[in-house]
Coordinates of C-alpha atoms and ligand atoms in Angstrom, one line a residue:
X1 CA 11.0 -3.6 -19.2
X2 CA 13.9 -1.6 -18.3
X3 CA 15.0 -3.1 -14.6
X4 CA 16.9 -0.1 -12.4
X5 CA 18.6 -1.1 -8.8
X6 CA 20.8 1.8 -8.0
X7 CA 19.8 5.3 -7.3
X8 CA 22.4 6.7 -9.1
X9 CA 21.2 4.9 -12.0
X10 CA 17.7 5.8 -11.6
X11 CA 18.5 9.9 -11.5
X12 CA 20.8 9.4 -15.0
X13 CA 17.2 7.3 -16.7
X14 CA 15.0 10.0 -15.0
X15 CA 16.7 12.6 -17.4
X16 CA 15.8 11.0 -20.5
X17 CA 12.2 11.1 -19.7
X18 CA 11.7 14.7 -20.1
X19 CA 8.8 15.4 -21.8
X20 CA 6.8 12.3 -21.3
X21 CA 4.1 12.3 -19.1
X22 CA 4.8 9.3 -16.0
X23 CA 2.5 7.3 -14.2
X24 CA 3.8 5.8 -10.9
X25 CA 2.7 2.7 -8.7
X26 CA 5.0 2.2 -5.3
X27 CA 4.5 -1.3 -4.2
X28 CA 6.5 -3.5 -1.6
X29 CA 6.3 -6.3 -4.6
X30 CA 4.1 -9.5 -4.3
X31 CA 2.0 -8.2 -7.0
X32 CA -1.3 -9.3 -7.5
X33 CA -4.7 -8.2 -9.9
X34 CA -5.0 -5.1 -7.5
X35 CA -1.3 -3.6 -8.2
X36 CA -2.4 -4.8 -11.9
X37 CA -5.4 -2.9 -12.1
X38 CA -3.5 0.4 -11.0
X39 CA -0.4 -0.3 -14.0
X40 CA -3.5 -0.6 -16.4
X41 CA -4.9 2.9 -15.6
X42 CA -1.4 4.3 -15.4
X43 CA -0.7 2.9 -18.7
X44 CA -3.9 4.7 -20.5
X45 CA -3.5 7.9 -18.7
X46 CA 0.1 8.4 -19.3
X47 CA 2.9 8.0 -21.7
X48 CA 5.4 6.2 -19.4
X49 CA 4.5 3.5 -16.3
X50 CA 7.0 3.4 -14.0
X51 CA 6.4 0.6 -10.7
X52 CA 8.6 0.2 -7.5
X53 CA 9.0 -2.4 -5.9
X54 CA 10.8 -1.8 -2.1
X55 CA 9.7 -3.5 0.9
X56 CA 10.2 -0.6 3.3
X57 CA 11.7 -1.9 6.7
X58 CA 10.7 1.3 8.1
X59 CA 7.1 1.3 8.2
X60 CA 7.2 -2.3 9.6
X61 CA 6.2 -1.9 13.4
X62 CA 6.9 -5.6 13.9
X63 CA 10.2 -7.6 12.7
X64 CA 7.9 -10.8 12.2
X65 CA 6.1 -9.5 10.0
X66 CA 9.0 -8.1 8.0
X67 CA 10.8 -11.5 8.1
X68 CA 7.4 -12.7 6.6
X69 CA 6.6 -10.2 3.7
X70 CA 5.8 -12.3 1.0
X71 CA 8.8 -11.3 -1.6
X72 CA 8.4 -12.6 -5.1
X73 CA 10.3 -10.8 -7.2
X74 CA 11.1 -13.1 -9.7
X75 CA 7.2 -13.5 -10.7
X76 CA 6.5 -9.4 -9.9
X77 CA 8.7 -8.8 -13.2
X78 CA 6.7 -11.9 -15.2
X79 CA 3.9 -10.2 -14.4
X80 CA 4.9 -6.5 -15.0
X81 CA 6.4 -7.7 -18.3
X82 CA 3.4 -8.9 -19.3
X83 CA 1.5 -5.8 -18.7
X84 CA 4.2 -4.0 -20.7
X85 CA 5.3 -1.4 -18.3
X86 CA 8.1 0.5 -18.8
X87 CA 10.8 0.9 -15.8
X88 CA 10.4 -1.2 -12.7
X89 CA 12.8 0.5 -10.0
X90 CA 13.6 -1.9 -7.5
X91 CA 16.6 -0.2 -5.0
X92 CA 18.5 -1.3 -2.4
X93 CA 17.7 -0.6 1.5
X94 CA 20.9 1.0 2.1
X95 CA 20.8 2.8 -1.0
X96 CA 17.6 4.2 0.0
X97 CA 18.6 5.2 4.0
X98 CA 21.9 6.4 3.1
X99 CA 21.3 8.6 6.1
X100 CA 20.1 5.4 8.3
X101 CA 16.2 6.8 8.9
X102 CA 17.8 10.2 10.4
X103 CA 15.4 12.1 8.6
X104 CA 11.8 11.1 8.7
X105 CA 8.0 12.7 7.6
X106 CA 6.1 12.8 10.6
X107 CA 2.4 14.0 11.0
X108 CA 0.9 14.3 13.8
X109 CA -2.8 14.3 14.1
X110 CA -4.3 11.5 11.4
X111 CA -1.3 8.8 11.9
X112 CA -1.8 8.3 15.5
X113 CA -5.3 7.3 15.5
X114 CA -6.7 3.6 13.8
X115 CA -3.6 1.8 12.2
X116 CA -1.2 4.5 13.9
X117 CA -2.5 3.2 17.0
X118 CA -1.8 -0.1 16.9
X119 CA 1.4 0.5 14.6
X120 CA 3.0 2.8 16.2
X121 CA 5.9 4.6 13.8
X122 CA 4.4 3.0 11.3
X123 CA 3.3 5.7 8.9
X124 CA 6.2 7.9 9.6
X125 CA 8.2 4.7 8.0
X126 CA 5.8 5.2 4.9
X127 CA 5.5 8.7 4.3
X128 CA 8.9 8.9 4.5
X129 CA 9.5 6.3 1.7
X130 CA 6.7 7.7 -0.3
X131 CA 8.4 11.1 0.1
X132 CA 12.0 9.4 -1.0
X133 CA 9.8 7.9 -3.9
X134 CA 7.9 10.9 -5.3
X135 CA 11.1 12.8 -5.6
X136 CA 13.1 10.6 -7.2
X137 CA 9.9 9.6 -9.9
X138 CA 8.8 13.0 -10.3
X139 CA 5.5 11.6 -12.0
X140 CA 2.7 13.7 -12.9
X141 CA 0.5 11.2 -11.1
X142 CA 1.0 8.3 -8.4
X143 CA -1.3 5.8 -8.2
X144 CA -2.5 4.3 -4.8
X145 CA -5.4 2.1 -3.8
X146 CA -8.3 2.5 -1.1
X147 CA -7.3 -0.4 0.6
X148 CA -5.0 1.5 2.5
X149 CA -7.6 4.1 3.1
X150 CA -5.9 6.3 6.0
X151 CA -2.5 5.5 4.0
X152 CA -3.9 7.4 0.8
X153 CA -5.4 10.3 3.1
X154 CA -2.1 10.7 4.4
X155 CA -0.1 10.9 1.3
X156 CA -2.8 13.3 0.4
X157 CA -2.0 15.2 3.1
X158 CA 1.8 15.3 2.6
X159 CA 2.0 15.8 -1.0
X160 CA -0.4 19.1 -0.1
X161 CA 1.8 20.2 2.6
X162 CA 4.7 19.9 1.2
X163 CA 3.7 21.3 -1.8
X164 CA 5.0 17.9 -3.9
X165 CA 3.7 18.4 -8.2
X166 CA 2.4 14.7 -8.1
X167 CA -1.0 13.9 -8.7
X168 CA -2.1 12.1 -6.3
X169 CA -4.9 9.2 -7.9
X170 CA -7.1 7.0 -5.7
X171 CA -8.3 3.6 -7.5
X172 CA -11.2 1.4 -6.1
X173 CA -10.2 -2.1 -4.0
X174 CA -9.9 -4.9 -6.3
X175 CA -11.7 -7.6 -4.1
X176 CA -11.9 -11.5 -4.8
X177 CA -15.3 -13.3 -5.8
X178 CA -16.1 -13.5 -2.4
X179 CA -15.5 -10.0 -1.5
X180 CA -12.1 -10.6 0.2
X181 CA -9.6 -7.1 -0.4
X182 CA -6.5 -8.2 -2.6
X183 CA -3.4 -8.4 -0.4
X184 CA 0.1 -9.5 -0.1
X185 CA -1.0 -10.4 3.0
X186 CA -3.4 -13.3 2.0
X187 CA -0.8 -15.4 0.8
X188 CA -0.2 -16.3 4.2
X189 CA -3.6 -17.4 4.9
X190 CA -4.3 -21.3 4.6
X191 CA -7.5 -22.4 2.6
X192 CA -9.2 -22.4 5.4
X193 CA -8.5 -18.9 7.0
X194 CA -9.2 -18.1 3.3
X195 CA -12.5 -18.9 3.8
X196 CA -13.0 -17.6 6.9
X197 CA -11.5 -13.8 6.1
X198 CA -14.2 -13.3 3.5
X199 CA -16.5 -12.8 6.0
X200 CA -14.6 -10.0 6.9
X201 CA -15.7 -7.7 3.9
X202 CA -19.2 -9.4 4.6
X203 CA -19.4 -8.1 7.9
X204 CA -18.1 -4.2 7.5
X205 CA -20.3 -4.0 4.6
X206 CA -23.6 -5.3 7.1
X207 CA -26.3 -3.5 8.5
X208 CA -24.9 -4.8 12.0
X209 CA -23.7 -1.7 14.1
X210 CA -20.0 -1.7 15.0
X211 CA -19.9 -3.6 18.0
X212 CA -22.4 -6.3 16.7
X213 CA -19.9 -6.3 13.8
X214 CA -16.8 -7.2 16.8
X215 CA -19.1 -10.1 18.6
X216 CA -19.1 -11.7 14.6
X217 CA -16.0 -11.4 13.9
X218 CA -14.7 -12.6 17.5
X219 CA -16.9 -15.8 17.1
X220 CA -15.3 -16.5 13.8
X221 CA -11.5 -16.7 15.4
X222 CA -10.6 -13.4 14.4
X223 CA -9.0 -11.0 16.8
X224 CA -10.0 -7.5 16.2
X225 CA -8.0 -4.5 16.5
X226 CA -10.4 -1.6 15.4
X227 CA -14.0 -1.8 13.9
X228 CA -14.8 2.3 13.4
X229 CA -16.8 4.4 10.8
X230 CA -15.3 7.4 9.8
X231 CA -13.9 9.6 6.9
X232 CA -17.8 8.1 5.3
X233 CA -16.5 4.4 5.4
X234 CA -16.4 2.2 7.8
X235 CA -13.1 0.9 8.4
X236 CA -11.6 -2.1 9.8
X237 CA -8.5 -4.1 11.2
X238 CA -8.5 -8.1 12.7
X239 CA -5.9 -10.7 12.7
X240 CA -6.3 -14.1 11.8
X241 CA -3.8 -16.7 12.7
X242 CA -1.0 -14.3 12.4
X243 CA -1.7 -12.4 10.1
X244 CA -3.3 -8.8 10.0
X245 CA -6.0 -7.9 7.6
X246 CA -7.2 -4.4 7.0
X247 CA -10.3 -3.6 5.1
X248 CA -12.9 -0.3 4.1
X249 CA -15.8 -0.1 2.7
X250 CA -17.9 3.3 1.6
X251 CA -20.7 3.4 4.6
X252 CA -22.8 6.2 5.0
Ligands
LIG1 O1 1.0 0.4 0.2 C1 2.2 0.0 0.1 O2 2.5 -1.0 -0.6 C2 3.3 0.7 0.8 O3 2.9 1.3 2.0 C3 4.0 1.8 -0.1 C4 3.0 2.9 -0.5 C5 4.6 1.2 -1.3 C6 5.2 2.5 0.7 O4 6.1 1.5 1.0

């Protein structure tokens, strides 16, 4: 796997793909079977896979949390080796804000409601990367999962508006055993929050109505931001010790 830091670098390989069709997955690293699972379809629907790995201090609402992203780089590129993609591009914050966040993508209507809400600049932080992202890859499709459900309808959004040439590809939730969404944020839950944030996936997939579904998930120790059903899902963000999950499920 060809390993690319530097922008400048990047643009001189991106030239030499020219007539290959590229798959892209943007990650923030700590790569797990759900990140996997996107490389594998990107793989068989395309001739090159290309993966980024940039924890984005701009879409972090909260510097804990930052401080605390789970960065594992050294076992991201076992793992991507493995799977025999082609070009992990993993830059540098300053060489990606060479103009220090002056300009950002802002929308105005969808990011201000659910996670916008409760992280506020948040999604500006995100589109913006993705935007940075998409136009340095140029891929013919970018691969994002429905974990991040308003985050994909976003990008959606963007790369419509803006009139971006990346296909835009939505892949199913890759869920534990017991039902629990894959995250980079799990690996800051103990065994036994483990156990206890599977009931969180239980719960939005119940036939309990929404506020039934809060008193649950308050008895269980979890703090809950939003419980809500919308877009045909029903959508859902708590925090356990310190550490915020976010989950959808299809609900109609
Ligand atoms: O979903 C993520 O991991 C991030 O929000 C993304 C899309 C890589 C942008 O930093």
């Amino acid at each position: 796997m060809n390993i690319v830091t530097e922008v400048n670098d990047w643009i001189s390989m991106r030239k030499k793909m020219a007539n290959q069709t590229i798959g892209f997955i943007p990650t923030m690293g700590n790569l797990h079977a759900g990140h996997m699972s996107l490389c594998e379809r990107s793989k068989y629907e395309n001739d090159v896979t290309i993966v980024s790995i940039f924890v984005n201090p701009t879409q972090f609402n909260n510097q804990h949390d930052l401080m605390h992203y789970p960065r594992t780089l050294e076992n991201d590129i076992e793992q991507l080796t493995k799977a025999k993609v082609d070009y992990l591009f993993a830059p540098h914050a300053e060489s990606m804000y060479q103009d220090h966040y002056e300009i950002q993508v802002m929308e105005t209507e969808l990011s201000k409601v659910l996670e916008g809400e409760h992280r506020p600049g948040h999604f500006n932080g995100m589109l913006t990367i993705v935007l940075k992202l998409l136009n340095l890859v140029r891929a013919n499709k970018a691969y994002f999962g429905e974990k991040d459900y308003q985050q994909l309808l976003l990008v959606k959004k963007m790369v419509a508006s803006l009139f971006l040439s990346t296909e835009i590809i939505a892949c199913e939730t890759i869920r534990n055993e017991n039902g629990l969404a894959l995250s980079s944020r799990n690996s800051r839950l103990d065994k036994e929050q483990l156990d206890t944030a599977e009931h969180f996936s239980a719960l939005l997939r119940s036939h309990l109505n929404d506020e039934n579904v809060i008193a649950e998930l308050i008895k269980l120790g979890f703090k809950v931001d939003y419980i809500v059903q919308k877009w045909q899902r029903r959508l859902g963000a708590v925090v356990l010790g310190d550490v915020r999950l976010i989950d959808n499920v299809n609900y109609n």
